[in-house]
Short mmCIF file of C-alpha atoms and ligand atoms in Angstrom, two decimals:
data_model
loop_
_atom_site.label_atom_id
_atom_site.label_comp_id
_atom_site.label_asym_id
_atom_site.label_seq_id
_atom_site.Cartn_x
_atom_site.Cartn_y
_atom_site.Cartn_z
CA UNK A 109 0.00 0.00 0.00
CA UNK A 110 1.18 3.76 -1.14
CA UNK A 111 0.73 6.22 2.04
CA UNK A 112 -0.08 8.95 -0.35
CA UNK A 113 -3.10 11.35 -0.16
CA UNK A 114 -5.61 11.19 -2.53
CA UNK A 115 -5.00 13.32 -5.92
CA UNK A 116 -5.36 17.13 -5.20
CA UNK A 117 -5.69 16.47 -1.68
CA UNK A 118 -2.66 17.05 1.14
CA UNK A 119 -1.40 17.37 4.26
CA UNK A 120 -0.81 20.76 5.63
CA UNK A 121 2.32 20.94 7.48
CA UNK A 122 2.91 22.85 10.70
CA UNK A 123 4.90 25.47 9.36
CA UNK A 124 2.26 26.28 6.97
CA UNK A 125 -0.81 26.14 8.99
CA UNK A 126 0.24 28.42 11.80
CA UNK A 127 0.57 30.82 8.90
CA UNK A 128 -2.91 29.73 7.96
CA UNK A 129 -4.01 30.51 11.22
CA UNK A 130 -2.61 33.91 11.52
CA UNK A 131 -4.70 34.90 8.36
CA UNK A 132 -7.91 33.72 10.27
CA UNK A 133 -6.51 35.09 13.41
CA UNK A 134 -6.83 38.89 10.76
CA UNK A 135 -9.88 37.64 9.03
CA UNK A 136 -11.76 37.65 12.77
CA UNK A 137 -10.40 40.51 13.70
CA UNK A 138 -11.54 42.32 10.94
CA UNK A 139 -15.01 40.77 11.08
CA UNK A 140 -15.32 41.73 14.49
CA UNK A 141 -14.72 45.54 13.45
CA UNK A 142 -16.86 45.52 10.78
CA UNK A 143 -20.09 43.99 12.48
CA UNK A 144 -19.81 40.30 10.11
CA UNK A 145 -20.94 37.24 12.74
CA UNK A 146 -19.16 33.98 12.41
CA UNK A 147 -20.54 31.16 11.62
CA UNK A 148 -20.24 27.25 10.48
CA UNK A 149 -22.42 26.54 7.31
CA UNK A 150 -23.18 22.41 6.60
CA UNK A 151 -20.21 20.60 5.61
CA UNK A 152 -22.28 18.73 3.48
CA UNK A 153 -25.58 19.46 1.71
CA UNK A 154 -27.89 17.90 -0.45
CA UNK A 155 -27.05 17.27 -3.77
CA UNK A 156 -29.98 18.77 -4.56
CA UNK A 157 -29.47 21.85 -3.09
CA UNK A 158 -25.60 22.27 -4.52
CA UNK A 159 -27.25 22.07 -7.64
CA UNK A 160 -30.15 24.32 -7.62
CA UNK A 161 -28.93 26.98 -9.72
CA UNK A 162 -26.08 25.43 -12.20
CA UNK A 163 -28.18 22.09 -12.46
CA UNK A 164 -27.04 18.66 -12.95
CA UNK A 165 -23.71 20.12 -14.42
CA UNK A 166 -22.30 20.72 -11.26
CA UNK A 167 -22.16 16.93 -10.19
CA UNK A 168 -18.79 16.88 -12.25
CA UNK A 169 -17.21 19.77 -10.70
CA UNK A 170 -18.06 18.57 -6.83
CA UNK A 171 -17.64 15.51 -4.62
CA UNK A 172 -21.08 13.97 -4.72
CA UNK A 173 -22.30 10.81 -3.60
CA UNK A 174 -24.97 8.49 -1.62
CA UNK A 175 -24.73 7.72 1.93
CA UNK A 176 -25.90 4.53 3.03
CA UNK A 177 -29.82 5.19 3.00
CA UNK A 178 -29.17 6.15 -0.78
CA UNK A 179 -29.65 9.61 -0.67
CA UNK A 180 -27.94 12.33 -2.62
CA UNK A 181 -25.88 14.36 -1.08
CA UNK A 182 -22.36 16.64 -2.41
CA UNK A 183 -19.35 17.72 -0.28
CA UNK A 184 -20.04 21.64 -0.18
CA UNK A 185 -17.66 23.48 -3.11
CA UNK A 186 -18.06 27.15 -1.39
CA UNK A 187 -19.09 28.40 1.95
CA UNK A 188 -21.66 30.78 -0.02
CA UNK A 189 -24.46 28.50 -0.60
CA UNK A 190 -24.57 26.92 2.79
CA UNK A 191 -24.58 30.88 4.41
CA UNK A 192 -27.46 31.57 1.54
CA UNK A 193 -29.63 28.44 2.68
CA UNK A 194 -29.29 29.29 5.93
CA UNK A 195 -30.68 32.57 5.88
CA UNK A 196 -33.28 32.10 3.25
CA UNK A 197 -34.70 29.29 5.79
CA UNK A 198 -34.11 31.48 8.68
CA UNK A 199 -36.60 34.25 7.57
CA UNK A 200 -36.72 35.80 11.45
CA UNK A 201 -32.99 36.75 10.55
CA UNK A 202 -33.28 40.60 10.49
CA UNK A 203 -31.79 42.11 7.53
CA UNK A 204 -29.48 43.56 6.86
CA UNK A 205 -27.71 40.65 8.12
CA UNK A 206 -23.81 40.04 7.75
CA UNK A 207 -22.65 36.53 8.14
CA UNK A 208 -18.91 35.20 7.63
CA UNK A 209 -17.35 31.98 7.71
CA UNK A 210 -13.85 31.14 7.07
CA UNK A 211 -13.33 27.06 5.88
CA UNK A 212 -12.77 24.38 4.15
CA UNK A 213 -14.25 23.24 0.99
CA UNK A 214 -13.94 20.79 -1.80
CA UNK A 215 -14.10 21.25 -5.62
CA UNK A 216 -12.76 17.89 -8.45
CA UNK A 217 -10.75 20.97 -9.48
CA UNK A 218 -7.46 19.84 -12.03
CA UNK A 219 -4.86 20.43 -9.24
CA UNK A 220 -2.11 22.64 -9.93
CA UNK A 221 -0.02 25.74 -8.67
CA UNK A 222 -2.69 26.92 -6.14
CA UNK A 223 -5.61 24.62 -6.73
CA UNK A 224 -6.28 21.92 -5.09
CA UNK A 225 -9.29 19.93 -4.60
CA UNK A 226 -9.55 20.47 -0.90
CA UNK A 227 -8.96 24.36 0.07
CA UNK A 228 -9.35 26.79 2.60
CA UNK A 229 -11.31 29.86 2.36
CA UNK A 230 -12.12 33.01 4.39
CA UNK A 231 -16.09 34.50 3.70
CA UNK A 232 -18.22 37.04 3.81
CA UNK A 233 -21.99 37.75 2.95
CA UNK A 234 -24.25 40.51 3.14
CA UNK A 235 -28.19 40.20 2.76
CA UNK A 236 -30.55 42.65 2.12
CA UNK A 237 -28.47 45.22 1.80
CA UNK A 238 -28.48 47.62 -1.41
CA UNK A 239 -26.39 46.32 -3.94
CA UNK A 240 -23.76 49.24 -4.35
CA UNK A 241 -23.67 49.80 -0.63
CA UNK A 242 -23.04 46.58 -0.29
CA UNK A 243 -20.46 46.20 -2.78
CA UNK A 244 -18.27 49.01 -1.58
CA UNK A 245 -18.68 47.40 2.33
CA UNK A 246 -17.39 44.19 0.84
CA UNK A 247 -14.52 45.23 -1.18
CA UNK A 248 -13.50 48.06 1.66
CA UNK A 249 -13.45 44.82 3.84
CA UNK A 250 -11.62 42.84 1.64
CA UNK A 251 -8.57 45.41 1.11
CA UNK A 252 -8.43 46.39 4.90
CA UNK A 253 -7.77 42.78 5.54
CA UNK A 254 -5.60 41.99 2.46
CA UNK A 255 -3.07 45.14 2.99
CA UNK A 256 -3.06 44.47 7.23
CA UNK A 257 -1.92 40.66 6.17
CA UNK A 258 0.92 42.80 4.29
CA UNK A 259 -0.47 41.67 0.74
CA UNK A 260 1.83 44.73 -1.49
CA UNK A 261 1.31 45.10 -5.37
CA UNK A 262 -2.56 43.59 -6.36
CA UNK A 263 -5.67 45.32 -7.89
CA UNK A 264 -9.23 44.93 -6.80
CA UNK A 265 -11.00 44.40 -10.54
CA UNK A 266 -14.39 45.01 -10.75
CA UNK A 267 -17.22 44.75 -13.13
CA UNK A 268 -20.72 43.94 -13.54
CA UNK A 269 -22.23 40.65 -15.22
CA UNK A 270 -25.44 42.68 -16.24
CA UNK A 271 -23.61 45.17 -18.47
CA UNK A 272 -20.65 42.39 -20.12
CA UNK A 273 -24.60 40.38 -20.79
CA UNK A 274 -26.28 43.58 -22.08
CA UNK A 275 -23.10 44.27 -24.41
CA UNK A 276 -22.97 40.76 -25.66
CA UNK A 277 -26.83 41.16 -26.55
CA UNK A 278 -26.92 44.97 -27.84
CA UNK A 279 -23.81 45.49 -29.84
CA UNK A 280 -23.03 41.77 -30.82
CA UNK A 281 -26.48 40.24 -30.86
CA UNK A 282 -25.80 37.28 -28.80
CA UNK A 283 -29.04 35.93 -27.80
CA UNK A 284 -27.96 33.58 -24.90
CA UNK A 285 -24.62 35.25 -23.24
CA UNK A 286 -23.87 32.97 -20.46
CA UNK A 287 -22.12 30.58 -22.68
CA UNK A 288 -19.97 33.12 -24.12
CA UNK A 289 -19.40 34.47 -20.66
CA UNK A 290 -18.27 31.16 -19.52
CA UNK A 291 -15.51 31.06 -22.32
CA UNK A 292 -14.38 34.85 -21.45
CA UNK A 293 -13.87 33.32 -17.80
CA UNK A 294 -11.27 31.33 -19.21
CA UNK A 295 -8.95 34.10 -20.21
CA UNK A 296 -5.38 33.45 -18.64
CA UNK A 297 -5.99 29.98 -18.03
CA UNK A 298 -6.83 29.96 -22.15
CA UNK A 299 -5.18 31.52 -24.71
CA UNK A 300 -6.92 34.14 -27.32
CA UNK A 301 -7.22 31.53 -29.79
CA UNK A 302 -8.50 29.08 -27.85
CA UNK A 303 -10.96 31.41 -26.92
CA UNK A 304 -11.99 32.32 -30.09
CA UNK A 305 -12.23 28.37 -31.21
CA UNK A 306 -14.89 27.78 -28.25
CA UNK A 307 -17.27 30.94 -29.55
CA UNK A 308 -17.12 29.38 -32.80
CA UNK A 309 -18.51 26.27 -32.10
CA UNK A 310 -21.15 28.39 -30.51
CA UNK A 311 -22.08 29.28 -33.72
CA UNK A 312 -20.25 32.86 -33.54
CA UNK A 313 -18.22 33.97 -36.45
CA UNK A 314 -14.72 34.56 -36.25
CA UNK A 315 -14.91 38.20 -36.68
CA UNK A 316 -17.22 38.73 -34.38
CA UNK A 317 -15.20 36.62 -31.49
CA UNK A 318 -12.20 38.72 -31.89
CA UNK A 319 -14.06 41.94 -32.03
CA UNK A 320 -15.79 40.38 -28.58
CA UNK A 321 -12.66 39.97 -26.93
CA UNK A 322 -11.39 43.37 -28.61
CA UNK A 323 -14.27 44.90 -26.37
CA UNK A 324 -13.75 42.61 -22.93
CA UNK A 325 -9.80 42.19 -23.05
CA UNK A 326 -8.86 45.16 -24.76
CA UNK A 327 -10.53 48.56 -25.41
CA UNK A 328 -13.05 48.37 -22.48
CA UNK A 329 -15.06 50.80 -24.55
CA UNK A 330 -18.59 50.12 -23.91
CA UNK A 331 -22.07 52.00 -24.41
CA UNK A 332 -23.36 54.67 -21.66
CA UNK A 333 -25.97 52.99 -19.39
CA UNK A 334 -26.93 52.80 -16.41
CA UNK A 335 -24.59 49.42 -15.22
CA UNK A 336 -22.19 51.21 -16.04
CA UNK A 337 -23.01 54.61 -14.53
CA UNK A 338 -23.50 52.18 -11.05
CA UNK A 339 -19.60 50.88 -11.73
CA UNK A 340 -18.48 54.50 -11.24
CA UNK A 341 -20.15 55.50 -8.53
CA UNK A 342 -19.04 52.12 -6.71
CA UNK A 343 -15.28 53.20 -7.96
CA UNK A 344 -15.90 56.65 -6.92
CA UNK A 345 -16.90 55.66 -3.20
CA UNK A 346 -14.18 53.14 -3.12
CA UNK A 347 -11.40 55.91 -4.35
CA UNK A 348 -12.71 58.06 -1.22
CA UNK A 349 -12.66 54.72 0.76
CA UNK A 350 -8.56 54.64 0.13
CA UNK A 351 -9.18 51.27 -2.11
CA UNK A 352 -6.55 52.44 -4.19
CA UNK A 353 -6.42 48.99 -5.70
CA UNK A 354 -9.75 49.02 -7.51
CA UNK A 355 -10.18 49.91 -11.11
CA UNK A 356 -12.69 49.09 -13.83
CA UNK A 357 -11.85 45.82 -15.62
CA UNK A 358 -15.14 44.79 -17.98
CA UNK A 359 -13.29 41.38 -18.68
CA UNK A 360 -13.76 40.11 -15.01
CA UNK A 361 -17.27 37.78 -15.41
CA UNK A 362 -16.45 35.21 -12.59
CA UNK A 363 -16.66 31.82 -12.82
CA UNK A 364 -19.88 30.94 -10.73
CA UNK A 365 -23.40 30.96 -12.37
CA UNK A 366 -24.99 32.49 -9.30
CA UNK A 367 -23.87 36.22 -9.87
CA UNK A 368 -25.69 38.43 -11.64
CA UNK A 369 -24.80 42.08 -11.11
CA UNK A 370 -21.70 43.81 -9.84
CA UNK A 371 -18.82 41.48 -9.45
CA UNK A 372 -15.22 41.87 -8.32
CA UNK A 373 -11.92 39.98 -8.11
CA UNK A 374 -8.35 40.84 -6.54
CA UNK A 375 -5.54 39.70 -8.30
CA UNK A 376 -1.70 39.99 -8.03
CA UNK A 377 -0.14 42.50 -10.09
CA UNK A 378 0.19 40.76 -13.95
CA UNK A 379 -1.30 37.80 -12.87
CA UNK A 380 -4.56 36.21 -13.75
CA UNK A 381 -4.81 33.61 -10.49
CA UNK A 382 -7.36 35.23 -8.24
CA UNK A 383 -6.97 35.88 -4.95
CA UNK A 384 -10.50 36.92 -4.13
CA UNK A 385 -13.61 36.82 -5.97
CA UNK A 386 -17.26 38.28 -5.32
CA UNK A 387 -20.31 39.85 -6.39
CA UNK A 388 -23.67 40.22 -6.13
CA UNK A 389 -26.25 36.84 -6.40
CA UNK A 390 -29.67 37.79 -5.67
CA UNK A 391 -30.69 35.38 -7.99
CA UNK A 392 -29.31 32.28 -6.11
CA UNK A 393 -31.48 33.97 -3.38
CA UNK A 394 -34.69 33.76 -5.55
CA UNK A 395 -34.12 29.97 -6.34
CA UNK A 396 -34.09 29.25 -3.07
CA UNK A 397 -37.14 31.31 -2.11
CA UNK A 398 -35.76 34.20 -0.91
CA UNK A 399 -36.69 37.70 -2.09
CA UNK A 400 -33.49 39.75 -0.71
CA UNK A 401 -29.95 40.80 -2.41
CA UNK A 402 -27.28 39.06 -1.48
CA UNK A 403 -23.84 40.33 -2.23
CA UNK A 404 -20.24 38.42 -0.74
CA UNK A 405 -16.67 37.79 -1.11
CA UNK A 406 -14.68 34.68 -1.09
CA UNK A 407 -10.36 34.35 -0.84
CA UNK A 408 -8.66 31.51 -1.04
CA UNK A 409 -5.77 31.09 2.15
CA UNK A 410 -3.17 28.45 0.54
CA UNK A 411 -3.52 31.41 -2.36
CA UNK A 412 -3.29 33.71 -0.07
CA UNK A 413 0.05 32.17 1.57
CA UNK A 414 2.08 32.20 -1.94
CA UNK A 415 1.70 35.87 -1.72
CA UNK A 416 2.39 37.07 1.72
CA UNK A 417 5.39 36.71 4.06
CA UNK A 418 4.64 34.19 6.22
CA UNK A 419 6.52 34.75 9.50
CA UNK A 420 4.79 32.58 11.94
CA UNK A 421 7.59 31.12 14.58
CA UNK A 422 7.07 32.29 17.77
CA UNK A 423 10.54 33.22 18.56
CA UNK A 424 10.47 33.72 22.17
CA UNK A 425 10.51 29.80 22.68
CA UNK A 426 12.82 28.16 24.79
CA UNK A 427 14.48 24.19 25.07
CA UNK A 428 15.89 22.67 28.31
CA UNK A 429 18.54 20.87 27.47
CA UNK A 430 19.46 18.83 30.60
CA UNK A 431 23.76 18.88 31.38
CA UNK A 432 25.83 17.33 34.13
CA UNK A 433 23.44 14.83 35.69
CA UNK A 434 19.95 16.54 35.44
CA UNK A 435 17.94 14.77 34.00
CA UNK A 436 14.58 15.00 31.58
CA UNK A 437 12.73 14.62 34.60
CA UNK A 438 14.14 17.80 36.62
CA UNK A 439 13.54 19.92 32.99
CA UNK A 440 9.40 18.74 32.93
CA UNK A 441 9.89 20.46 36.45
CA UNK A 442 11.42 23.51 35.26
CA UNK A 443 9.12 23.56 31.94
CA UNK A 444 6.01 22.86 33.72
CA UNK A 445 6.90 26.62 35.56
CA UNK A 446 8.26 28.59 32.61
CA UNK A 447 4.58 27.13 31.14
CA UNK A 448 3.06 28.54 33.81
CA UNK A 449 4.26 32.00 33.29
CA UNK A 450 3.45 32.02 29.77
CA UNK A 451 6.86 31.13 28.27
CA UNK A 452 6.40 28.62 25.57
CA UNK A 453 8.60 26.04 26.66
CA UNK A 454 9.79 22.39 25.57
CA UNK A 455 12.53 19.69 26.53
CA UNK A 456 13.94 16.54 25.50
CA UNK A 457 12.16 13.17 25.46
CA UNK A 458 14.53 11.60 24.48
CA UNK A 459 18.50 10.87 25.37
CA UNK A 460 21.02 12.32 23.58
CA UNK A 461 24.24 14.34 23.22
CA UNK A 462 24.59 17.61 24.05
CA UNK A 463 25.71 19.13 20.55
CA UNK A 464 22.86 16.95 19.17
CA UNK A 465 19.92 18.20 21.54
CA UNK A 466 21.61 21.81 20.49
CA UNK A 467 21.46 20.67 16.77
CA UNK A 468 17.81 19.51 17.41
CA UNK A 469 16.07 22.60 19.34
CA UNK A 470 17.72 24.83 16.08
CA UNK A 471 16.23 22.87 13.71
CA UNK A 472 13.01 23.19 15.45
CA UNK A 473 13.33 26.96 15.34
CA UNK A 474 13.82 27.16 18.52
CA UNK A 475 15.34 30.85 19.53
CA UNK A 476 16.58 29.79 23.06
CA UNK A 477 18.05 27.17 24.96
CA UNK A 478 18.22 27.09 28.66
CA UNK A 479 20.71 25.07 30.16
CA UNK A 480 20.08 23.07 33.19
CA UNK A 481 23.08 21.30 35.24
CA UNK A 482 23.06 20.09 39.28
CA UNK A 483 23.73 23.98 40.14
CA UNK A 484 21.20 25.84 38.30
CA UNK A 485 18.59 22.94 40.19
CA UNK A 486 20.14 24.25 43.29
CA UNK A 487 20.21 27.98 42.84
CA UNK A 488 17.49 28.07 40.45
CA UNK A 489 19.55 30.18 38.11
CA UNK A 490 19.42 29.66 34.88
CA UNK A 491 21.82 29.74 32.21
CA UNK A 492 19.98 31.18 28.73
CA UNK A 493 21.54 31.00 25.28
CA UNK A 494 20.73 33.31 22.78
CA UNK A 495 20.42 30.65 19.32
CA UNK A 496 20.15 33.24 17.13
CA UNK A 497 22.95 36.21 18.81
CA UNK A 498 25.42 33.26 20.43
CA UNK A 499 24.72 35.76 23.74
CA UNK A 500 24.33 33.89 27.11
CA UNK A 501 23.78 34.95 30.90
CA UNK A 502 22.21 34.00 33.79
CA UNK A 503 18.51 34.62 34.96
CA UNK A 504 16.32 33.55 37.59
CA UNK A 505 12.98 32.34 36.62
CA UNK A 506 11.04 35.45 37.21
CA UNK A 507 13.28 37.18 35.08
CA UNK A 508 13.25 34.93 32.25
CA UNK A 509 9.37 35.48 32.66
CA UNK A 510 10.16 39.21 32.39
CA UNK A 511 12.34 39.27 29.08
CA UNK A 512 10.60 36.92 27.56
CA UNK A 513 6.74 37.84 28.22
CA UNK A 514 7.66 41.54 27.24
P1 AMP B 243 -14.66 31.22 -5.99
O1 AMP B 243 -15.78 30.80 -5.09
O2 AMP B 243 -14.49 30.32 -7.20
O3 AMP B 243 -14.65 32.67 -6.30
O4 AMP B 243 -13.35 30.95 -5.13
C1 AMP B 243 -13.00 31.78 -4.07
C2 AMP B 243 -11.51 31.83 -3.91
O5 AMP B 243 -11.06 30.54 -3.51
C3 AMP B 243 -10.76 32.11 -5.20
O6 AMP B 243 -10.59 33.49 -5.37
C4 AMP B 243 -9.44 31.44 -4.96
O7 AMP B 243 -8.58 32.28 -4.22
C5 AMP B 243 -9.81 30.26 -4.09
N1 AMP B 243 -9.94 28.98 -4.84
C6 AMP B 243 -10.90 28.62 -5.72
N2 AMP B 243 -10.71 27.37 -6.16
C7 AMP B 243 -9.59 26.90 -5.54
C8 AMP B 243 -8.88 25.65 -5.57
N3 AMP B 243 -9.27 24.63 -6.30
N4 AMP B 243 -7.76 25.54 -4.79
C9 AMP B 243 -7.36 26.58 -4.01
N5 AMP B 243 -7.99 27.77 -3.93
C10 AMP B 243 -9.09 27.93 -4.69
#
């Protein structure tokens, strides 16, 4: 048997998931200041439910199954529609009402550099709140947190699906745009001509699929209405707001059917991988039975991690390394006290040289060791070495509490 992880799915180290941690360590922070409540949606839903508004379609994008009374059930793929069914069957909810959850999900995603098929994601919804307000709350949100986690060099894109589907129908006379929208969500992962292959077997003509992604891609020139008159007030409140990461990209449609008005997505400088993606889906609010908008913001956290320092050892730690006939015994002793004040503390458990257990508590990141012979027992003074300055002196325990607590 291969002890491997199934494909797209993996272990996250320790190194790697305290850094996780300190992004949902920000991400509660920040909901707490901006009024969002935390919550847990279903971990898994009925199939029925996940597929509500893409249909049937969806069962090859998720983890669906039967459990053992044959019923149909999916792994949830976002934290969105489990928030969204909780609300719309929670009527007494008073709206507006901001929800957040930060999780993991699943998707039978084609794993590569930043996608995986099991994923962590940080969340948050508003419903029945107006759409712009809404918007601008959301993305204001979303770039407080992103620039505190020390995210440098990104822009906040946003657009709206109603006018890319009224230009698609007004100036190229596509009757049904959401296929064509689907194909101008590929863009980065496919190239132009690619692009322009898939609107042809839609039945569009060549010219007409360049001069499309002319429009989306290139010239962003687009008629006067009144989407579009909405897009610059939102970019006008959000320039006052200090976002000085959003701008006005029309070729931003967003994956997901369930938008359908503004939408947004932050992306690293020059590249098309998105870090964050979000928008308004009153109309996954209406197939469920709702009658409220609903507009929300998703980021992926392994995503997240490629693009931020991660500097998550807590340096102040210290190992006991037992010398002269003390034992691992009388450093538990001295640990359990250190502990006790706060100091994160460990020791050896098992028996080894001294340059070794040295070797060891540096590899484990360890900034101190505190060495512990027959005297120090006796006088409870403690030598301290300094891994990372080669400094050492001597400290009783209530002053190691003081340095080291400061
Ligand atoms: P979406 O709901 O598709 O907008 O996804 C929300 C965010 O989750 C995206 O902006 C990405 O940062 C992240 N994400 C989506 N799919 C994956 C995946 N397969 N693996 C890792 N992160 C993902």
């Amino acid at each position: 048997m291969k002890l491997t992880t199934p494909r797209g799915i993996r272990d996250i180290p320790p190194d790697e998931y305290e850094a996780m941690l300190e992004i949902f360590d920000a991400f509660r922070e920040k909901c707490r200041l901006y009024g969002f409540r935390l919550m847990e949606p279903a971990t898994i839903e009925k199939f029925e439910v996940l597929a509500l508004k893409s249909g049937e379609e969806i069962e090859k994008e998720i983890y669906a199954f039967r459990d053992k009374a044959n019923r149909r059930l999916g792994l949830r793929f976002d934290l969105t529609v489990g928030l969204t069914r909780y609300v719309v069957s929670n009527p007494q909810l008073q709206k507006p009402v901001k929800l957040a959850a930060y999780s993991v999900q699943w998707r039978y995603d084609e794993p590569q550099r930043g996608r995986y098929r099991s994923f962590y994601s940080w969340d948050i919804e508003i419903y029945g709140g107006e759409q712009i307000l809404s918007a601008a709350e959301t993305i204001i949100f979303t770039d407080d947190l992103l620039s505190s986690l020390g995210l440098k060099n990104y822009s906040t894109k946003i657009s709206d699906r109603r006018l890319v589907e009224r230009v698609l129908r007004e100036v190229f006379h596509i009757d049904d745009p959401l296929p064509i929208m689907r194909i101008l969500d590929k863009w980065g992962k496919k190239d132009e001509d690619e692009l322009v292959k898939l609107m042809i077997e839609l039945g569009v003509s060549e010219e007409i699929a360049r001069d499309i992604i002319h429009t989306f891609f290139y010239s962003q020139e687009v008629p006067e209405s009144e989407e579009k008159n909405e897009l610059s007030q939102l970019l006008d409140i959000l320039r006052d707001a200090g976002v000085d990461s959003a701008e006005i990209d029309l070729s931003i449609v967003r994956g997901l059917d369930y938008y359908d008005g503004i939408v947004f997505e932050v992306r690293p400088s020059n590249e098309t991988l998105a870090l964050v993606g979000g928008g308004n889906y009153s109309a996954l609010v209406k197939t469920f039975g709702g009658n409220f908008n609903a507009f929300g913001a998703a980021g992926g956290v392994e995503r997240l991690l490629m693009y931020i320092n991660r500097e998550s050892i807590d340096t102040r730690r210290i190992y006991i390394i037992p010398i002269g006939g003390a034992t691992p015994r009388d450093a538990l002793l001295v640990a359990k006290k250190l502990r006790g004040l706060g100091i994160p503390t460990d020791y050896p458990l098992t028996t080894r040289g001294l340059s070794k257990t040295i070797k060891y508590a540096e590899k484990q990141g360890y900034r101190y060791v505190l060495f512990l012979g027959p005297q120090e027992l006796r006088e409870g003074i403690y030598t301290l070495k300094d891994l990372a300055t080669g400094e050492q002196d001597k400290y009783s325990i209530e002053e190691l509490a003081e340095i080291l607590t400061q």
